Short mmCIF file of C-alpha atoms in Angstrom, two decimals:
data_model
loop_
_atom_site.label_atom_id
_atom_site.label_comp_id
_atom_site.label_asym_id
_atom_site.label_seq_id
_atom_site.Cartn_x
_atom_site.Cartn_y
_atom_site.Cartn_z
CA UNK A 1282 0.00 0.00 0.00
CA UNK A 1283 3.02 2.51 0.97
CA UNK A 1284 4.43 1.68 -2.32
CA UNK A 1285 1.19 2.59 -4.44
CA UNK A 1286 0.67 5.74 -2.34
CA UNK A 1287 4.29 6.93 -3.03
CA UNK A 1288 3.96 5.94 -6.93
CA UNK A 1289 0.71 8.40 -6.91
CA UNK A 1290 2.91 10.81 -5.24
CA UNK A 1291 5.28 10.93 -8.10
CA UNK A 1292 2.74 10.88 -10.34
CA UNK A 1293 1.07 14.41 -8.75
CA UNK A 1294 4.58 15.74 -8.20
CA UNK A 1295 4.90 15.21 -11.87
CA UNK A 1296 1.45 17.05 -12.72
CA UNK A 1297 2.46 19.77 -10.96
CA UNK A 1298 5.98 20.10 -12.33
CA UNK A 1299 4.43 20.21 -15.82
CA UNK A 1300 1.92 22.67 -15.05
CA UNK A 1301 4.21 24.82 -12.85
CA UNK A 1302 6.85 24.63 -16.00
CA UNK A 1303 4.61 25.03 -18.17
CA UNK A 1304 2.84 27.74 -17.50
CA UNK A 1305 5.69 29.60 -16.66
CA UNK A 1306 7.48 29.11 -20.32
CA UNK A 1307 4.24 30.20 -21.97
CA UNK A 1308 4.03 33.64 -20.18
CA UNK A 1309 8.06 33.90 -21.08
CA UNK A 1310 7.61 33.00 -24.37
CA UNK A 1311 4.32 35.54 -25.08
CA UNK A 1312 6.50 37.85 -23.15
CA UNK A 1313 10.08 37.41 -25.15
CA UNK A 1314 7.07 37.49 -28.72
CA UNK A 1315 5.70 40.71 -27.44
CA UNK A 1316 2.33 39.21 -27.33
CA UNK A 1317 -0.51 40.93 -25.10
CA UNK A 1318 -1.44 39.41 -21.68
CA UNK A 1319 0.95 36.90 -21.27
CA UNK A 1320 -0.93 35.14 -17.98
CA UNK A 1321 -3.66 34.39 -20.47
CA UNK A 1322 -0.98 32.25 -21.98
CA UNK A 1323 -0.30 30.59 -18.91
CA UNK A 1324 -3.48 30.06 -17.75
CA UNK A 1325 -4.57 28.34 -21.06
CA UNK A 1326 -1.05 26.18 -20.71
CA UNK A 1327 -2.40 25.35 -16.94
CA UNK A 1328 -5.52 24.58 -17.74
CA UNK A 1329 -4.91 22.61 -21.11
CA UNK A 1330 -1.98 20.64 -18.77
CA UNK A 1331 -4.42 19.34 -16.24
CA UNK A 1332 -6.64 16.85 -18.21
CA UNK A 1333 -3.76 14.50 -18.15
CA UNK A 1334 -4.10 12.19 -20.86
CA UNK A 1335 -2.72 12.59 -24.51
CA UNK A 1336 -6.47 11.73 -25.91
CA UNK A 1337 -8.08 14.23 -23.95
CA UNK A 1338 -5.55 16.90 -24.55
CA UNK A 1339 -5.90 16.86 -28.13
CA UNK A 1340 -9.45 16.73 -28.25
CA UNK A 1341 -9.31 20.05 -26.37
CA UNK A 1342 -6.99 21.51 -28.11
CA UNK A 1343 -9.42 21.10 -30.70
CA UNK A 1344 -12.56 22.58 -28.78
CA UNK A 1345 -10.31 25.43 -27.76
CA UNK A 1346 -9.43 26.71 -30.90
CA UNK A 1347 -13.14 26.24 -32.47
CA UNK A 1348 -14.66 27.91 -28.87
CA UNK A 1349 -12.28 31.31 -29.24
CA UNK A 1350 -14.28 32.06 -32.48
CA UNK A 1351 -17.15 31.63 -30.32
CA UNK A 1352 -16.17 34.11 -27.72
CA UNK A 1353 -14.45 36.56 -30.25
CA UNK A 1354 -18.48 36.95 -32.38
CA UNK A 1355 -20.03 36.91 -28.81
CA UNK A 1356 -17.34 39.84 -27.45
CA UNK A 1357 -17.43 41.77 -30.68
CA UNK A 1358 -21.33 41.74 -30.32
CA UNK A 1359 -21.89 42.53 -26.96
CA UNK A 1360 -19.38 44.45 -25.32
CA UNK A 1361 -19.21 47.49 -27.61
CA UNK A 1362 -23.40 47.93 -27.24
CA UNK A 1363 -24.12 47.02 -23.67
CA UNK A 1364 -23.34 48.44 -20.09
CA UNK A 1365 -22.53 49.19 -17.63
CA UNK A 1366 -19.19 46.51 -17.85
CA UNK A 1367 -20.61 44.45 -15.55
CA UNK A 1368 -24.18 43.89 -17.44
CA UNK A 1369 -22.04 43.63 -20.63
CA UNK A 1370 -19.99 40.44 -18.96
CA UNK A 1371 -22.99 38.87 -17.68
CA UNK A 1372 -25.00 38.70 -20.73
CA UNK A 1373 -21.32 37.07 -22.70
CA UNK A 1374 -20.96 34.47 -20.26
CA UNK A 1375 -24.62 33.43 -20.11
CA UNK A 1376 -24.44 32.92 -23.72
CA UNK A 1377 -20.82 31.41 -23.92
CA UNK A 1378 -21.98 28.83 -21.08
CA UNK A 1379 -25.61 28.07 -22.84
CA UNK A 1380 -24.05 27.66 -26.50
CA UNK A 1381 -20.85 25.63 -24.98
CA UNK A 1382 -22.74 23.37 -22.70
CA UNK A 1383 -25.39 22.64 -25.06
CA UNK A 1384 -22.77 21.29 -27.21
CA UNK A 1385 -21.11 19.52 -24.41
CA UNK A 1386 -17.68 21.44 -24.18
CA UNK A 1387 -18.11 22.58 -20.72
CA UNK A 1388 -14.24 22.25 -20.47
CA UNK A 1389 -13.39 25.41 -22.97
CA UNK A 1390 -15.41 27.65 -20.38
CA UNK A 1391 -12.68 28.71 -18.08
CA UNK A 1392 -10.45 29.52 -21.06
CA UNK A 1393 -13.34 31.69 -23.08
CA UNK A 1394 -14.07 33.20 -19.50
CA UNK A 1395 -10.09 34.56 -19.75
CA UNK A 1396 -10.21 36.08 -23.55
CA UNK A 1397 -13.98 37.34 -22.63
CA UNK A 1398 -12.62 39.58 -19.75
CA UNK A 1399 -9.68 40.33 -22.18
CA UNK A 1400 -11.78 41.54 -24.59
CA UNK A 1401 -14.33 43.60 -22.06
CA UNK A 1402 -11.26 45.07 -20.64
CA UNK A 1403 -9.43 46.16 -24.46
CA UNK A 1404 -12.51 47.02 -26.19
CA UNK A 1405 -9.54 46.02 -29.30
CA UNK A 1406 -11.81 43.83 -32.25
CA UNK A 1407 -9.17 44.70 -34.83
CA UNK A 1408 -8.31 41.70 -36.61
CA UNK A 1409 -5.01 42.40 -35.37
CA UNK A 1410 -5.91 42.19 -32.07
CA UNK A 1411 -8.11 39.17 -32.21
CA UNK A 1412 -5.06 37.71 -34.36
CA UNK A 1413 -2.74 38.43 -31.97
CA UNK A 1414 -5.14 36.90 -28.92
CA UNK A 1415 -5.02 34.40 -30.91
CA UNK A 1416 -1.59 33.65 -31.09
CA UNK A 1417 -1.54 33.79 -26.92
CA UNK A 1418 -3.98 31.36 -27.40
CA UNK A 1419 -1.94 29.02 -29.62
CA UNK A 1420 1.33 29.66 -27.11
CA UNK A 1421 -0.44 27.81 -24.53
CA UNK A 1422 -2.08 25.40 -26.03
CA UNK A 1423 1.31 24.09 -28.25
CA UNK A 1424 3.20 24.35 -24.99
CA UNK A 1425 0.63 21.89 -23.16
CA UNK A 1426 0.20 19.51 -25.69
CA UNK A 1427 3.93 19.00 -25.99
CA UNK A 1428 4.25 18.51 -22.18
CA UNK A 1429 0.98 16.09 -22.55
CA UNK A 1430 3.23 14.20 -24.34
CA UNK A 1431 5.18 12.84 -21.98
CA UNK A 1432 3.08 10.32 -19.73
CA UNK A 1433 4.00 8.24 -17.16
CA UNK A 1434 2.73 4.92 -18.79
CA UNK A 1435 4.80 2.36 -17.19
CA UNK A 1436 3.78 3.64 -13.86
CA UNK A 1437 0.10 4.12 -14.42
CA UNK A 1438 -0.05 0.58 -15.64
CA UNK A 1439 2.00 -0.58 -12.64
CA UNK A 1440 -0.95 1.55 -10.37
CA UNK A 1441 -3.60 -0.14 -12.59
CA UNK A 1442 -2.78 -3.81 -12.10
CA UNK A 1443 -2.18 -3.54 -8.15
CA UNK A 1444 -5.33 -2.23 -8.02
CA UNK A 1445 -6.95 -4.92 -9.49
CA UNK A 1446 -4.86 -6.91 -7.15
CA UNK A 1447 -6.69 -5.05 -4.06
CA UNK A 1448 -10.05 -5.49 -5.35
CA UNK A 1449 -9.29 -9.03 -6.23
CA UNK A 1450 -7.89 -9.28 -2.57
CA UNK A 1451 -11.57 -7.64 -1.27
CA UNK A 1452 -13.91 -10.40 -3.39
CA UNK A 1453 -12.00 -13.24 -2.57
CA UNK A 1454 -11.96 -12.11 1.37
CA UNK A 1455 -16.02 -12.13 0.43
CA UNK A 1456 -15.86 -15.89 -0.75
CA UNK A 1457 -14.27 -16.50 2.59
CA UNK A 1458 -16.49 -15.15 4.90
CA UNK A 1459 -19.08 -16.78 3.05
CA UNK A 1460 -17.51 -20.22 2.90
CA UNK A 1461 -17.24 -19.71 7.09
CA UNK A 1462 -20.59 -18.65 7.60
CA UNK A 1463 -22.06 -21.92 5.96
CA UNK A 1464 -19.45 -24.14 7.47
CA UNK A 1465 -20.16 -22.68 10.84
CA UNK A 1466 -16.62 -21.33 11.90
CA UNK A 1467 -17.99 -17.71 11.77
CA UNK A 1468 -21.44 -15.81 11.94
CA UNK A 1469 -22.53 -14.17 8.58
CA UNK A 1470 -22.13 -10.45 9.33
CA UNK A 1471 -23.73 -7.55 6.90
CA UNK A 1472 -21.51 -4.92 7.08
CA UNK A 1473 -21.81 -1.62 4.36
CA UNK A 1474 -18.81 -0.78 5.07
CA UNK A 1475 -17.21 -3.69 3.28
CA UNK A 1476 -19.49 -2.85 0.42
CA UNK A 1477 -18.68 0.79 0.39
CA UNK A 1478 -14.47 -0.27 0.97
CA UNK A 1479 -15.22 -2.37 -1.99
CA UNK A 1480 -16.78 0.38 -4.14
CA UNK A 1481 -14.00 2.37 -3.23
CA UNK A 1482 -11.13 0.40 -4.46
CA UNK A 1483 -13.17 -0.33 -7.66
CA UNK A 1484 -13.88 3.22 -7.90
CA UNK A 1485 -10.06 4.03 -7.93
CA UNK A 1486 -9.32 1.02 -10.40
CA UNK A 1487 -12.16 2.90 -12.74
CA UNK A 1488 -10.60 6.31 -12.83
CA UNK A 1489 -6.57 4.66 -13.11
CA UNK A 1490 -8.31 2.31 -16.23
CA UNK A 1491 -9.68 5.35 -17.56
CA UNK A 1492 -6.64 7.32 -17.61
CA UNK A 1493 -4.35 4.67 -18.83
CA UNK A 1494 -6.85 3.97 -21.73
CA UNK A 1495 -6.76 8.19 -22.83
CA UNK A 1496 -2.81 7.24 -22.92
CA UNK A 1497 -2.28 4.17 -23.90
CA UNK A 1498 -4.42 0.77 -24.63
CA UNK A 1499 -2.93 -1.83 -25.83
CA UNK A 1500 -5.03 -4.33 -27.43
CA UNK A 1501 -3.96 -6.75 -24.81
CA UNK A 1502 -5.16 -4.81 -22.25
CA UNK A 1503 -8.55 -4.83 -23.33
CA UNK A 1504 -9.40 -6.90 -20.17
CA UNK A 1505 -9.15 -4.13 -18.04
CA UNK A 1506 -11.42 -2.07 -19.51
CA UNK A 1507 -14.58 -3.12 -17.61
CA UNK A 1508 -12.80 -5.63 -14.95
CA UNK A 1509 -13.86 -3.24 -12.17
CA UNK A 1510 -17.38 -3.21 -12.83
CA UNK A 1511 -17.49 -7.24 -12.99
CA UNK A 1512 -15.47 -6.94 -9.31
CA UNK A 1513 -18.19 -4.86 -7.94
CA UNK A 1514 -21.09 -6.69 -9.49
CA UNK A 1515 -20.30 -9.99 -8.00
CA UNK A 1516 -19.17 -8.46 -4.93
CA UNK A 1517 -22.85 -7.04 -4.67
CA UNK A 1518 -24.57 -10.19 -5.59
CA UNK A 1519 -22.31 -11.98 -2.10
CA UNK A 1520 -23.12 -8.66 -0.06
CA UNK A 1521 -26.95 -9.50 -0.42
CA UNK A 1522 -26.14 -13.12 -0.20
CA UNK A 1523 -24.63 -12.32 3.38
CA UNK A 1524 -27.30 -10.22 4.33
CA UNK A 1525 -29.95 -13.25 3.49
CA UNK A 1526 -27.45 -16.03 5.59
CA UNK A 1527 -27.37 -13.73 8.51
CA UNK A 1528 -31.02 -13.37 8.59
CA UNK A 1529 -31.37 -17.44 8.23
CA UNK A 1530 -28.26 -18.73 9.70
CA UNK A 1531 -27.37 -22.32 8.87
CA UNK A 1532 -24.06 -24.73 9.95
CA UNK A 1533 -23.34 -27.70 7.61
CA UNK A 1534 -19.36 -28.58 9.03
CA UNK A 1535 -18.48 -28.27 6.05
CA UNK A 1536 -20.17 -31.09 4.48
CA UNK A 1537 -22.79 -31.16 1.28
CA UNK A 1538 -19.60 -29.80 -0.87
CA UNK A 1539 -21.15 -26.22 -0.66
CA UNK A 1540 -18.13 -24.44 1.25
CA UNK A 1541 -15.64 -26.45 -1.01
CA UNK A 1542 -16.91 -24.73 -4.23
CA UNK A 1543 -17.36 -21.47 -2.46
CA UNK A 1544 -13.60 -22.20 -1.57
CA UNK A 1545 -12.76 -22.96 -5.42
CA UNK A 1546 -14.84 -20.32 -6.23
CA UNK A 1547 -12.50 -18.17 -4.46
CA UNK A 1548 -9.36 -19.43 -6.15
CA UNK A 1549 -10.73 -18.65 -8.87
CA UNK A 1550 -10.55 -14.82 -8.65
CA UNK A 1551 -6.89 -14.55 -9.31
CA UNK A 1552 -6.36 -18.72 -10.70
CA UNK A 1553 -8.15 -19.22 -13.56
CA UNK A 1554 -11.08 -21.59 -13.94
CA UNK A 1555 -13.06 -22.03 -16.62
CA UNK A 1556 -16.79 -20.37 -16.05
CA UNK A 1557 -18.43 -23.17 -18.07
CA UNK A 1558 -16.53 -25.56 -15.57
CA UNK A 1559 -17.46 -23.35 -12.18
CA UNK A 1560 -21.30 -23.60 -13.87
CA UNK A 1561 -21.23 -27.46 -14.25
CA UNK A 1562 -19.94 -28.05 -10.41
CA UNK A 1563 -22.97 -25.79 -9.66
CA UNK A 1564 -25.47 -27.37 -11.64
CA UNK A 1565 -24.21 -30.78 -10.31
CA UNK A 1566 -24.16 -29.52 -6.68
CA UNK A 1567 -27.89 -28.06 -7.18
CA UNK A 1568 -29.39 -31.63 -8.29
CA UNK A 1569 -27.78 -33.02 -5.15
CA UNK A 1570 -29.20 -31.04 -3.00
CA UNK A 1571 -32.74 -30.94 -4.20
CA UNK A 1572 -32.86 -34.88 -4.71
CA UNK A 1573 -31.14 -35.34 -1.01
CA UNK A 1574 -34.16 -36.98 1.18
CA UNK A 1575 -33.92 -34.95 3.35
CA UNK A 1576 -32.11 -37.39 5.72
CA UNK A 1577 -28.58 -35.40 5.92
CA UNK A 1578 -30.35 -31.86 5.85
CA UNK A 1579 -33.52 -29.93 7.53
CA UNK A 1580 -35.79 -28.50 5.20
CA UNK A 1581 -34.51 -24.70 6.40
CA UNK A 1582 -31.00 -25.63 5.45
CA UNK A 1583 -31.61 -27.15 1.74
CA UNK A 1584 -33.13 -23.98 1.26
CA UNK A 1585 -30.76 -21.34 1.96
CA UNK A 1586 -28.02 -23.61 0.48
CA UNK A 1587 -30.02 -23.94 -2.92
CA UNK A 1588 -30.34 -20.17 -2.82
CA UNK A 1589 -26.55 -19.78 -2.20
CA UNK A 1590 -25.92 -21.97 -4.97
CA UNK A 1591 -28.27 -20.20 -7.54
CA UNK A 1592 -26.83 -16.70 -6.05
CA UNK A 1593 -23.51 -18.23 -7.03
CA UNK A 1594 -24.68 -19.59 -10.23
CA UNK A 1595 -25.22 -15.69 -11.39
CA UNK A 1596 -21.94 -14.74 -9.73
CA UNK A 1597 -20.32 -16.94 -12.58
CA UNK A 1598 -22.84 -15.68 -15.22
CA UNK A 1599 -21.78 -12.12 -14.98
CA UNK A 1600 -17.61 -13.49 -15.69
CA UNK A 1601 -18.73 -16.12 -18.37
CA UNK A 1602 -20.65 -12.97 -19.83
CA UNK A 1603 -17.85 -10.29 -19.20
CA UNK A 1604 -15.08 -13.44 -20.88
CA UNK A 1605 -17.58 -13.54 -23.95
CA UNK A 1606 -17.26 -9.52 -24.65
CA UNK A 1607 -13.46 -9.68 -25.07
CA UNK A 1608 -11.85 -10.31 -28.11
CA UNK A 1609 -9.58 -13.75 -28.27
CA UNK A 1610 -6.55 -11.81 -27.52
CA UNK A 1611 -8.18 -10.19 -24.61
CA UNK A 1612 -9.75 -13.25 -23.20
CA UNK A 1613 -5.65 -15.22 -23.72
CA UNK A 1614 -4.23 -12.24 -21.86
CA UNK A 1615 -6.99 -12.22 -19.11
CA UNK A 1616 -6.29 -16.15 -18.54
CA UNK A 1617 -2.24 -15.69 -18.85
CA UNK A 1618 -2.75 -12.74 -16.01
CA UNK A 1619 -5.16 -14.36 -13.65
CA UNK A 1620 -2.16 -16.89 -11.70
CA UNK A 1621 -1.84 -16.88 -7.76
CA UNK A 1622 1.44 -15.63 -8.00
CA UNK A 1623 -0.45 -11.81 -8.97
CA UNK A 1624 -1.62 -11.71 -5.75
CA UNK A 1625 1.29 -10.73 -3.60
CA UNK A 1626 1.19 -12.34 0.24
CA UNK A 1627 2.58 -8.33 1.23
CA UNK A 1628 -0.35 -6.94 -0.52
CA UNK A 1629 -2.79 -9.52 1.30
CA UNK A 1630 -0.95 -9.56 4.58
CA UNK A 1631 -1.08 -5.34 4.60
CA UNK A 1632 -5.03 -5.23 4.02
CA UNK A 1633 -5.47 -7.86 7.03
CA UNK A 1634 -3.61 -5.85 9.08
CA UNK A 1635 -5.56 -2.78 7.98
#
């Protein structure tokens, strides 16, 4: 855990070195060009900087330069015909926010906000002076897509997998306390604040995913793309599955083979097992139990065992359909990935502690 935290460190000491460099050389270079308000410069290089991928950055880039005509027509026709100032700026930035969000580039606001007060403040709409805005414009918007350049791939991916690793780590501690609660050796417990812990390290796995796909996706890292969703989906399904075992409590000592394949089911999470194989050990386990006489079991317990095993039964539905959406590299790289040995006893032995 200390390791990941420091790596996410670097990664926001990095950030901030770009956007602290950056915006600095953009007001230098405006300033060395003899181009008008510099800090406009460096606030477009900031705020350009900060969407951190190389996708994102050149989609904006795009949206910027389209938005300035936008706020140049809306300047020119407002701000020479309307006051007091104040009135004048108003009326420009309820337009520039209607026409810009209705179009969903809500992320060119802060930069048309910046050229709008420019041009409420010059009262210049000489073509040389939108030209020259302009080229303030294009300063900071070169400088931040060369910085965006530079990504820390290696480590994001690094971040990305031992995240997975955690949540992995939180559904197979699930599977555990599930597989005790039927054998007996502990009470069932409902407890949201596994659920939201869970949500949380999925949540974090989401947003790393997401940036590492704006970067870089390789195609053998397709697996990733919607691995945290899965995680939290079947981590839901056991959370309600607790929640109905603490409610009807039942102790089998292990036998009937339930707490066995909640066991392999639980391997399974970082080993690799075949869903069609988990789903035929269910299937066979289900017509055991409903054809038992009766004479090994009460009544109360065949129940809540056949809905364990049917709650399970979706559990593996959701990965057999999540295996079927990847492509056949995907699905190879997802099986090569998924060994014990990904699981690290530090990583294990660190969240027990916690």
């Amino acid at each position: 855990m200390q390791a990941f935290e420091s790596r996410k460190l670097k990664m926001n000491l990095l950030e901030a070195l770009k956007i602290g460099l950056g915006a600095a050389t953009a007001v230098v270079l405006c300033t060395f060009l003899g181009l008008p308000h510099p800090a406009s410069a460096g606030t477009v290089a900031l705020l350009t900087i900060m969407v951190q991928t190389r996708k994102q950055t050149v989609s904006l880039i795009y949206k910027r330069l389209i938005s300035y005509l936008f706020a140049v027509g809306l300047s020119w026709l407002i701000f020479p015909h309307v006051s007091p100032a104040f009135a004048a700026y108003g009326l420009y930035l309820f337009l520039i926010v209607f026409i810009l969000w209705t179009i969903g580039w809500k992320d060119t606001l802060s930069v048309n906000a910046v050229f709008g007060t420019v041009f409420l403040l010059g009262q210049n709409f000489s073509m040389q002076n939108i030209f020259l805005e302009f080229c303030v414009l294009l300063v900071g918007i070169v400088i931040a897509f060369v910085l965006n350049l530079y990504q820390p791939d290696r480590t994001i991916a690094s971040l990305v997998y031992e995240q997975i690793c955690l949540v992995e780590i939180d559904l197979r501690a699930a599977l555990d306390e599930l597989a005790d609660s039927i054998s007996g050796t502990r009470k069932a417990n409902v407890n949201s604040r596994t659920l939201s812990h869970m949500l949380e390290d999925a949540q974090k796995g989401r947003d790393l995913i997401h940036k590492y796909t704006q970067n870089k996706l390789l195609a053998k890292d397709e697996w990733v793309l919607f691995y945290m969703e899965l995680c939290f989906a079947q981590h839901a399904l056991l959370h309600v599955l607790a929640g109905q075992i603490e409610a009807n409590p039942v102790d089998t000592h292990g036998n009937f083979g339930v707490v066995h394949y909640i066991e392999q089911l639980a391997n399974s999470v970082s080993d690799y097992v075949s869903p069609e194989d988990l789903l035929a050990a269910n299937q066979e386990l289900i017509e055991k139990i409903e054809s038992d006489p009766l004479e090994n079991m009460t009544p109360r317990t065949q129940r809540v065992l056949l809905v364990v095993l049917y709650t399970l039964q979706d559990f593996v539905y959701l990965k057999k359909k999540y295996m079927e959406n990847l492509s056949e590299q995907g699905r190879k790289e997802f099986i090569a990935r998924h060994h014990l040995q990904l699981e690290p006893k530090e990583m294990r032995a660190s969240r027990a502690q916690a």
